[in-house]
Amino acid sequence: MGLVIGIDTGGTFTDMVVFDPATGRIESLKTSSTPSSPGRAIANALDESGVPAADISTFTHGTTVGTNALIERTGCKVAFVTTQGFEDMPFIQRINRKVLYDLRWRKPEPLVASRRLCLGLDERLDASGSEIRPVDEAEVRELCQAIRESGAEAVAVCLLFSYVGTEHEERVKQIFAEELPGLPVSVSHEVAPIWREYERSSTTIADAYLRPLLGRYVRSLDAALRDAGMTGDWTLMKSNGGAMLAAAAADAPIQTVMSGPAGGMTATQHVAEALGEPNVLSLDMGGTSADVGILVEGRQRHTTEYEIEWGLPAAVPLIDIKSVGAGGGSIAWVDAGGFLRVGPRSAGAEPGPICYGRGGTEVTVTDANLLLGRVNPDYFLAGRMRLDASSVTEAMEAVGEPMGLDALELAASIVEIANENMASAIKMVSLERGHDPRRFAMLAFGGAGPLHAAAVARLLGVPKVIVPQYPGVFSALGLLLADIRVDKVWTQAFRSNDVDAPLVNRQFDRITERAIGDLRQEGHSGEPEVRRAINMRYFGQNYEHEVEIEAGELDEAALERAFRRFDALHAERYGYAIDGEVIELVSFKVTVIGRRAPLDLSRVDGATELPRSSRQVYVRGQGFVDATVVHRSSLEPGEAIAGPAVIEEEGSTVYLEPGMVVERGAVGSLVIETGVEA
Amino acid sequence: MTSPVIDQVALTVVDNYLTSCCRDMGVTMMTTAYSPIFNESLDFSCVIFDPAGNMLAQAEFCPSQIGTIKFTVDWTIEELGLDAFEEGDVVLHNDPYRGSGHVPEHMLLKGVFWEGELVAFVANVAHMSEVGAKTPGGLSGDATEIYQEGLLLPPVKIKRRGEDIEDVWKIILANHRTPRVTLGDFRAMMGSLDLAEKRLHRLIADHGLQFVQTAASDLMAIAERRMRAEIEEIPDGVYTFEDAIEDDGITDHDYPMKLTLTVAGGEIIADFTGSAPQAVGPVNAIYAVTASAIYNAFLHLTDPTIPRNEGCYRPFTIIAPPGTIVNCSFPAPVAGGNTETSPRITDMVFGALQHAIPDRVAAACGGTSSPFLFGGTDPRTGEPYAHFHFEGVGWGGRRGLDGNNMVVTINGNCRNTPVEVFETRYPAFRIESYRLVGDSGGPGEFRGGLGGERIFTVTVPEVTVSALLNRMKTEPWGVLGGGAGAVGGLWVRRGGASEWRTFVEEFGTMSPSKFSGVTLRDGDQVKILMPGGGGYGDPSRRDRALVRRDVEDGFVSEQAARTVYGLEDGA
């Protein structure tokens, strides 16, 4: 078996992990991202690592190509096709506004090319999916002619009620394939089979918007890998934490919007399992943002709530991860009211923080950490990049002066605000869903995660912080572990007192079969794991919750047990259940998971002899104090280091506050006891 | 001693916590409520108060409700007394003559206790879809007294020490046409209060009561200071503006409103002396609605990052003579005061200040919620249904920016109901189209946003409809040389007819825009036209490239481009 590699391209850094199954050895490296041409950073990483492409047996990639194109609006020219009378749907949206009391607010611009390219078809289904007016084939063909002449590069089709009756969209898709072969067509019941036409169309438009771009990206990267001698297939990480063949991902690009963070959550789950920690909060802090997630009883939370920007939803399955603009590169600024704020704007890779010396002039979190002595200017990226504090102090003073703060106090405040922002995000994924963070362990990774995690944990009352091996490239490590995962949904409403159980069983079987078929196409040949769920709500409610369904034939007793689980879930989330109320079953979901061959990542190299030292770190209220500085690899098992301390390694730095203690844990991890009372 | 920045950090944390607490009450409402007016339209607001009735925090809800709820809470505290509140009590209240915005707006209020002491109130005010008025959904456009607008509830307890007071529930549910939905919605409201109570407990447990109270009072002081500083940026002076409500559903004449704004020394006096006497029909604003509309205007004209609490309101004095359309006397009907008169008052402030602060104002928005109510019995199931349907409007142009197309009017922040949800929940109609209307945006250097059009077809044997629209005659005006946006409209086409007619022509209603209880039958069609926003600045100064793009995209017709914008052929 050849090498298994994962490459994760972030906004600031591109991370690579190489695993050799023969030896259990893991190599990793970090290189600057190249946002203008993302493939270049991958080539650079391969070059730097010296890995011969011909030796690669498995390659999984996490990318921000799709996300960035959405944010920067560099996707393609999309034509939108819908039911006649509703062509303005992308412009009308939901008619509410993001902020109150702001006369300068601008409604989000849709991703469609123009209003002229929003086209209607004279067809219609009713709410039950029954046909009111059929598709007029001649009309569709005429429309194709118009689209051909318009120069549109992709088409998004979203007809009313297609989530319950798919025939009209299927027919339109077929005619498009005949008339406009080669033109990417995204069809709403395939992209996002959900009710609410605006949300479904917005998702479909976003998918079409990315098709040519992601197609080009995948093809050019594929060519480069082939040229270099790689022979096998490679996969892209999806937002739901599963991998899919790169060629297939190019046809469903909206599935990749949270590709990178999904890698981090996958690795989190793996390490949590290895450590026997069922309840884990993850904190992934990189250069641009911090992503936080949660594992409850070892399970990730999944959702379909994602927004490209406020008001432009992309309702695709994704691991529930909250992103906040709190990364090392996040910029500190003062708002109109004199309040100090940090982020969401980031200095990114170029120009980066002031201390990178690449022309950055705005004060960032990394600059603050450097000034406070928490980051070693001579050991950033293991010394491959030297940080320069000389112009940082002056810039800090300029920002702090109006508030009467000197450079150090400002730096401490910047770190505190970034920590507060991360703590709030963690509360959103924990407390606000009924999980008390004090009963969780925190897993910290990303280049900056371990630097801030102990303080964030203290704010939340989290007793234990775990820093896994390879924290700086942890998301890339997750890519090695990604299973192949396919979700399928069937939509049909039933009331709990009138469920057509035989039909439900048949449909569950049908979508399970289709999902397994997709899994086979994506190259998985083993026995898949199948999970089934029903989305339910009390009859009258419009928002549903996923209730897991046991395996086997779904009979009356099994349904009854599912309804009671829904009651319990409602009570847990909202504080009440409604006894005896009719429950509405809205949609039926199957997830099949093709497990990858397990990788043994437990190899831990023995401790190395490296000198201990100390340096001054700034602690609010105490000024500069002596902190122990240790290289991670020299930490002996059983040895405890008390804070204040700094544990350095390639790609990341752990900072330990006074009063905290760190020890070496299982599978090479570091375990910090924060000393807060759980 | 902590340094000043730590104090600011702590304040930011508390402000964010309270705001996100309000937001999460909203999420609970959305996900658990039964009526689309709650779970799709989000016509509700969640707010936190201190025991003195000072508003501590709000979130992105409906400005008219947020402004009004402080009066509702004040009245409740005044009428019941603080001693009446025990832990676990919930008070319900919707009476406009006791500070509610209009009858459908139901407020639930719960005291939050800490170690036996009342330390805060959490409140949720929401527009119930059915209120037992003379016609389904309330907002009866031809009501002549408050009693026709629905079941009035003075502040009454519906829960005592955590237990439902069944007798009160029975009265309410017996008076609403859709009791199942009413109960589901009340449960959602109560769930949101319980959530907020838990959140406040956690905040106090984490930081201590003293700290939270000090932070709250500091945040109000900051808001007040910043609001005064913002007002000081407006040149001192006396500014006036007039507009009118076009009819009241009973009598066909204008009800002028006159606003005199005095800006001096960081304070505002808004004086409505000279406005029309109160109307017979339901377009009257109670004082709380008028005050709320003024707050709404100035919150729109000032820095959006000011903490949104009671402190913002302190620099304002509002004078509204009793017995007028802006401060009506009992028992005048008030339903449309909250939906129609309120946005008009807010826009009037922008009109008055257009020359004083031209960079900050906008032209008038479409200024109507286009309330269209309907109800009946589902022929498939025999279940009763009722719905308050509303629409967006075009917003006014502002310096440097065109107005937004189709956004809910300035007194609300509700969402539309998706066609797929609407037709699933309400068997009465099929929606044939929902689109923007070209040329409806007022011409200007910065064009007004476009209004829209929706056409419904009745698909049941019969359905009862009511309406309470405005801006069908009086145009949404432009500012600083900009033109007016297009007016709205309401039309009907009886089964098979080819011509659209007004409800006056077809059914003999007194007003084309305000009526109640009209029966439509299978195959009849209704068309709602939504007004556009006013333009900003002289249209001849509009960038020619933008005019051409507007023509290409159908936002402006070729003819209007030539005649109104002076676009020359080939230019």
Short mmCIF file of C-alpha atoms in Angstrom, two decimals, chain B residues 104-276:
data_model
loop_
_atom_site.label_atom_id
_atom_site.label_comp_id
_atom_site.label_asym_id
_atom_site.label_seq_id
_atom_site.Cartn_x
_atom_site.Cartn_y
_atom_site.Cartn_z
CA PRO B 104 -53.64 41.14 17.31
CA GLU B 105 -50.40 42.07 19.09
CA HIS B 106 -50.35 39.76 22.13
CA MET B 107 -47.70 40.31 24.76
CA LEU B 108 -46.55 37.68 27.21
CA LEU B 109 -44.52 38.94 30.15
CA LYS B 110 -42.66 36.86 32.69
CA GLY B 111 -40.81 38.06 35.74
CA VAL B 112 -37.31 36.68 36.26
CA PHE B 113 -36.38 36.07 39.89
CA TRP B 114 -33.01 35.66 41.57
CA GLU B 115 -32.88 34.52 45.16
CA GLY B 116 -36.50 35.47 45.58
CA GLU B 117 -36.11 38.95 44.16
CA LEU B 118 -37.68 40.18 40.90
CA VAL B 119 -34.66 41.22 38.82
CA ALA B 120 -35.90 41.42 35.23
CA PHE B 121 -38.78 40.86 32.85
CA VAL B 122 -38.64 38.86 29.66
CA ALA B 123 -41.33 39.68 27.11
CA ASN B 124 -42.52 38.48 23.76
CA VAL B 125 -45.03 40.42 21.67
CA ALA B 126 -46.46 38.65 18.66
CA HIS B 127 -49.12 39.10 16.02
CA MET B 128 -51.66 36.29 16.51
CA SER B 129 -53.18 35.16 13.24
CA GLU B 130 -56.68 34.86 14.73
CA VAL B 131 -58.10 37.09 17.44
CA GLY B 132 -61.87 36.66 17.36
CA ALA B 133 -62.58 39.91 15.50
CA LYS B 134 -65.63 40.56 13.32
CA THR B 135 -63.89 38.79 10.40
CA PRO B 136 -61.22 36.04 10.24
CA GLY B 137 -57.69 37.24 10.99
CA GLY B 138 -58.79 40.58 12.48
CA LEU B 139 -57.66 43.86 10.90
CA SER B 140 -61.22 44.31 9.64
CA GLY B 141 -60.89 47.27 7.29
CA ASP B 142 -64.29 48.74 8.10
CA ALA B 143 -64.30 48.36 11.88
CA THR B 144 -65.70 51.38 13.68
CA GLU B 145 -64.89 50.52 17.28
CA ILE B 146 -62.22 48.56 19.08
CA TYR B 147 -64.69 45.82 20.07
CA GLN B 148 -64.91 44.73 16.42
CA GLU B 149 -61.16 44.21 16.26
CA GLY B 150 -60.95 41.13 18.44
CA LEU B 151 -61.00 39.80 21.98
CA LEU B 152 -59.54 42.43 24.33
CA LEU B 153 -57.32 41.17 27.12
CA PRO B 154 -56.21 43.59 29.82
CA PRO B 155 -53.11 42.40 31.70
CA VAL B 156 -54.23 38.99 33.03
CA LYS B 157 -52.24 36.08 34.36
CA ILE B 158 -52.35 32.96 32.24
CA LYS B 159 -49.87 31.14 34.46
CA ARG B 160 -49.47 31.32 38.19
CA ARG B 161 -46.31 29.85 39.74
CA GLY B 162 -45.73 27.82 36.61
CA GLU B 163 -49.26 26.39 36.39
CA ASP B 164 -51.69 27.23 33.58
CA ILE B 165 -54.76 29.16 34.70
CA GLU B 166 -57.22 27.03 32.81
CA ASP B 167 -60.22 29.34 33.17
CA VAL B 168 -58.51 32.16 31.30
CA TRP B 169 -57.30 29.78 28.61
CA LYS B 170 -60.84 28.54 28.07
CA ILE B 171 -62.13 32.06 27.49
CA ILE B 172 -59.41 32.86 24.98
CA LEU B 173 -59.67 29.62 23.05
CA ALA B 174 -63.46 29.88 22.90
CA ASN B 175 -63.12 33.28 21.22
CA HIS B 176 -60.58 32.48 18.51
CA ARG B 177 -61.66 30.83 15.25
CA THR B 178 -58.52 28.64 15.17
CA PRO B 179 -57.99 27.58 18.79
CA ARG B 180 -55.53 24.79 17.93
CA VAL B 181 -53.19 27.25 16.22
CA THR B 182 -53.66 29.85 18.96
CA LEU B 183 -52.65 27.32 21.60
CA GLY B 184 -49.63 26.11 19.60
CA ASP B 185 -48.48 29.70 19.15
CA PHE B 186 -48.92 30.58 22.83
CA ARG B 187 -46.90 27.48 23.76
CA ALA B 188 -44.11 28.69 21.49
CA MET B 189 -44.21 32.14 23.10
CA MET B 190 -44.05 30.64 26.57
CA GLY B 191 -41.18 28.37 25.52
CA SER B 192 -39.23 31.43 24.42
CA LEU B 193 -39.81 33.15 27.77
CA ASP B 194 -38.62 30.07 29.66
CA LEU B 195 -35.48 29.99 27.54
CA ALA B 196 -34.78 33.67 28.22
CA GLU B 197 -35.34 33.17 31.94
CA LYS B 198 -32.78 30.35 31.99
CA ARG B 199 -30.30 32.48 30.05
CA LEU B 200 -30.65 35.38 32.46
CA HIS B 201 -30.19 33.05 35.41
CA ARG B 202 -26.98 31.81 33.83
CA LEU B 203 -25.72 35.34 33.21
CA ILE B 204 -26.36 36.30 36.81
CA ALA B 205 -24.86 33.05 38.12
CA ASP B 206 -21.71 33.67 36.08
CA HIS B 207 -21.23 37.35 36.82
CA GLY B 208 -23.27 38.17 39.90
CA LEU B 209 -26.43 40.25 40.09
CA GLN B 210 -24.65 43.45 41.04
CA PHE B 211 -22.41 43.22 38.00
CA VAL B 212 -25.28 42.55 35.60
CA GLN B 213 -27.33 45.42 37.02
CA THR B 214 -24.40 47.81 36.82
CA ALA B 215 -23.62 46.72 33.28
CA ALA B 216 -27.26 47.19 32.26
CA SER B 217 -27.38 50.67 33.68
CA ASP B 218 -24.01 51.57 32.11
CA LEU B 219 -25.21 50.29 28.75
CA MET B 220 -28.29 52.49 28.96
CA ALA B 221 -26.14 55.49 29.85
CA ILE B 222 -23.86 54.76 26.89
CA ALA B 223 -26.83 54.43 24.54
CA GLU B 224 -28.28 57.71 25.77
CA ARG B 225 -24.95 59.51 25.48
CA ARG B 226 -24.35 58.21 21.98
CA MET B 227 -27.89 59.01 20.87
CA ARG B 228 -27.55 62.59 22.13
CA ALA B 229 -24.21 62.93 20.37
CA GLU B 230 -25.81 61.71 17.14
CA ILE B 231 -28.70 64.16 17.48
CA GLU B 232 -26.20 66.95 18.04
CA GLU B 233 -24.88 66.21 14.56
CA ILE B 234 -28.26 67.23 13.13
CA PRO B 235 -28.32 71.02 12.65
CA ASP B 236 -30.54 72.64 15.29
CA GLY B 237 -33.76 73.96 13.84
CA VAL B 238 -37.48 73.50 13.33
CA TYR B 239 -38.46 71.18 10.49
CA THR B 240 -41.93 70.36 9.19
CA PHE B 241 -43.54 67.80 6.92
CA GLU B 242 -47.05 66.74 5.98
CA ASP B 243 -48.52 63.57 4.59
CA ALA B 244 -51.93 61.94 4.74
CA ILE B 245 -53.70 58.65 5.22
CA GLU B 246 -55.90 58.37 2.17
CA ASP B 247 -59.19 57.00 3.58
CA ASP B 248 -60.34 55.07 6.62
CA GLY B 249 -62.57 52.43 5.06
CA ILE B 250 -65.71 54.32 6.08
CA THR B 251 -65.28 57.84 4.76
CA ASP B 252 -63.51 58.65 1.53
CA HIS B 253 -61.30 61.59 2.40
CA ASP B 254 -57.71 62.29 3.42
CA TYR B 255 -56.59 62.35 7.03
CA PRO B 256 -53.65 64.78 7.00
CA MET B 257 -50.83 64.41 9.50
CA LYS B 258 -48.62 67.33 10.37
CA LEU B 259 -45.23 66.92 11.99
CA THR B 260 -43.15 69.73 13.49
CA LEU B 261 -39.70 68.55 14.58
CA THR B 262 -37.63 70.72 16.86
CA VAL B 263 -33.99 69.74 17.07
CA ALA B 264 -32.07 71.54 19.77
CA GLY B 265 -29.27 70.73 22.15
CA GLY B 266 -29.16 67.01 21.51
CA GLU B 267 -32.88 66.57 22.03
CA ILE B 268 -35.86 66.13 19.74
CA ILE B 269 -39.41 67.34 20.14
CA ALA B 270 -41.84 65.74 17.68
CA ASP B 271 -45.12 67.66 17.69
CA PHE B 272 -48.20 66.49 15.77
CA THR B 273 -50.37 69.49 16.58
CA GLY B 274 -52.51 70.29 13.54
CA SER B 275 -53.05 66.66 12.50
CA ALA B 276 -56.53 65.44 11.54
#
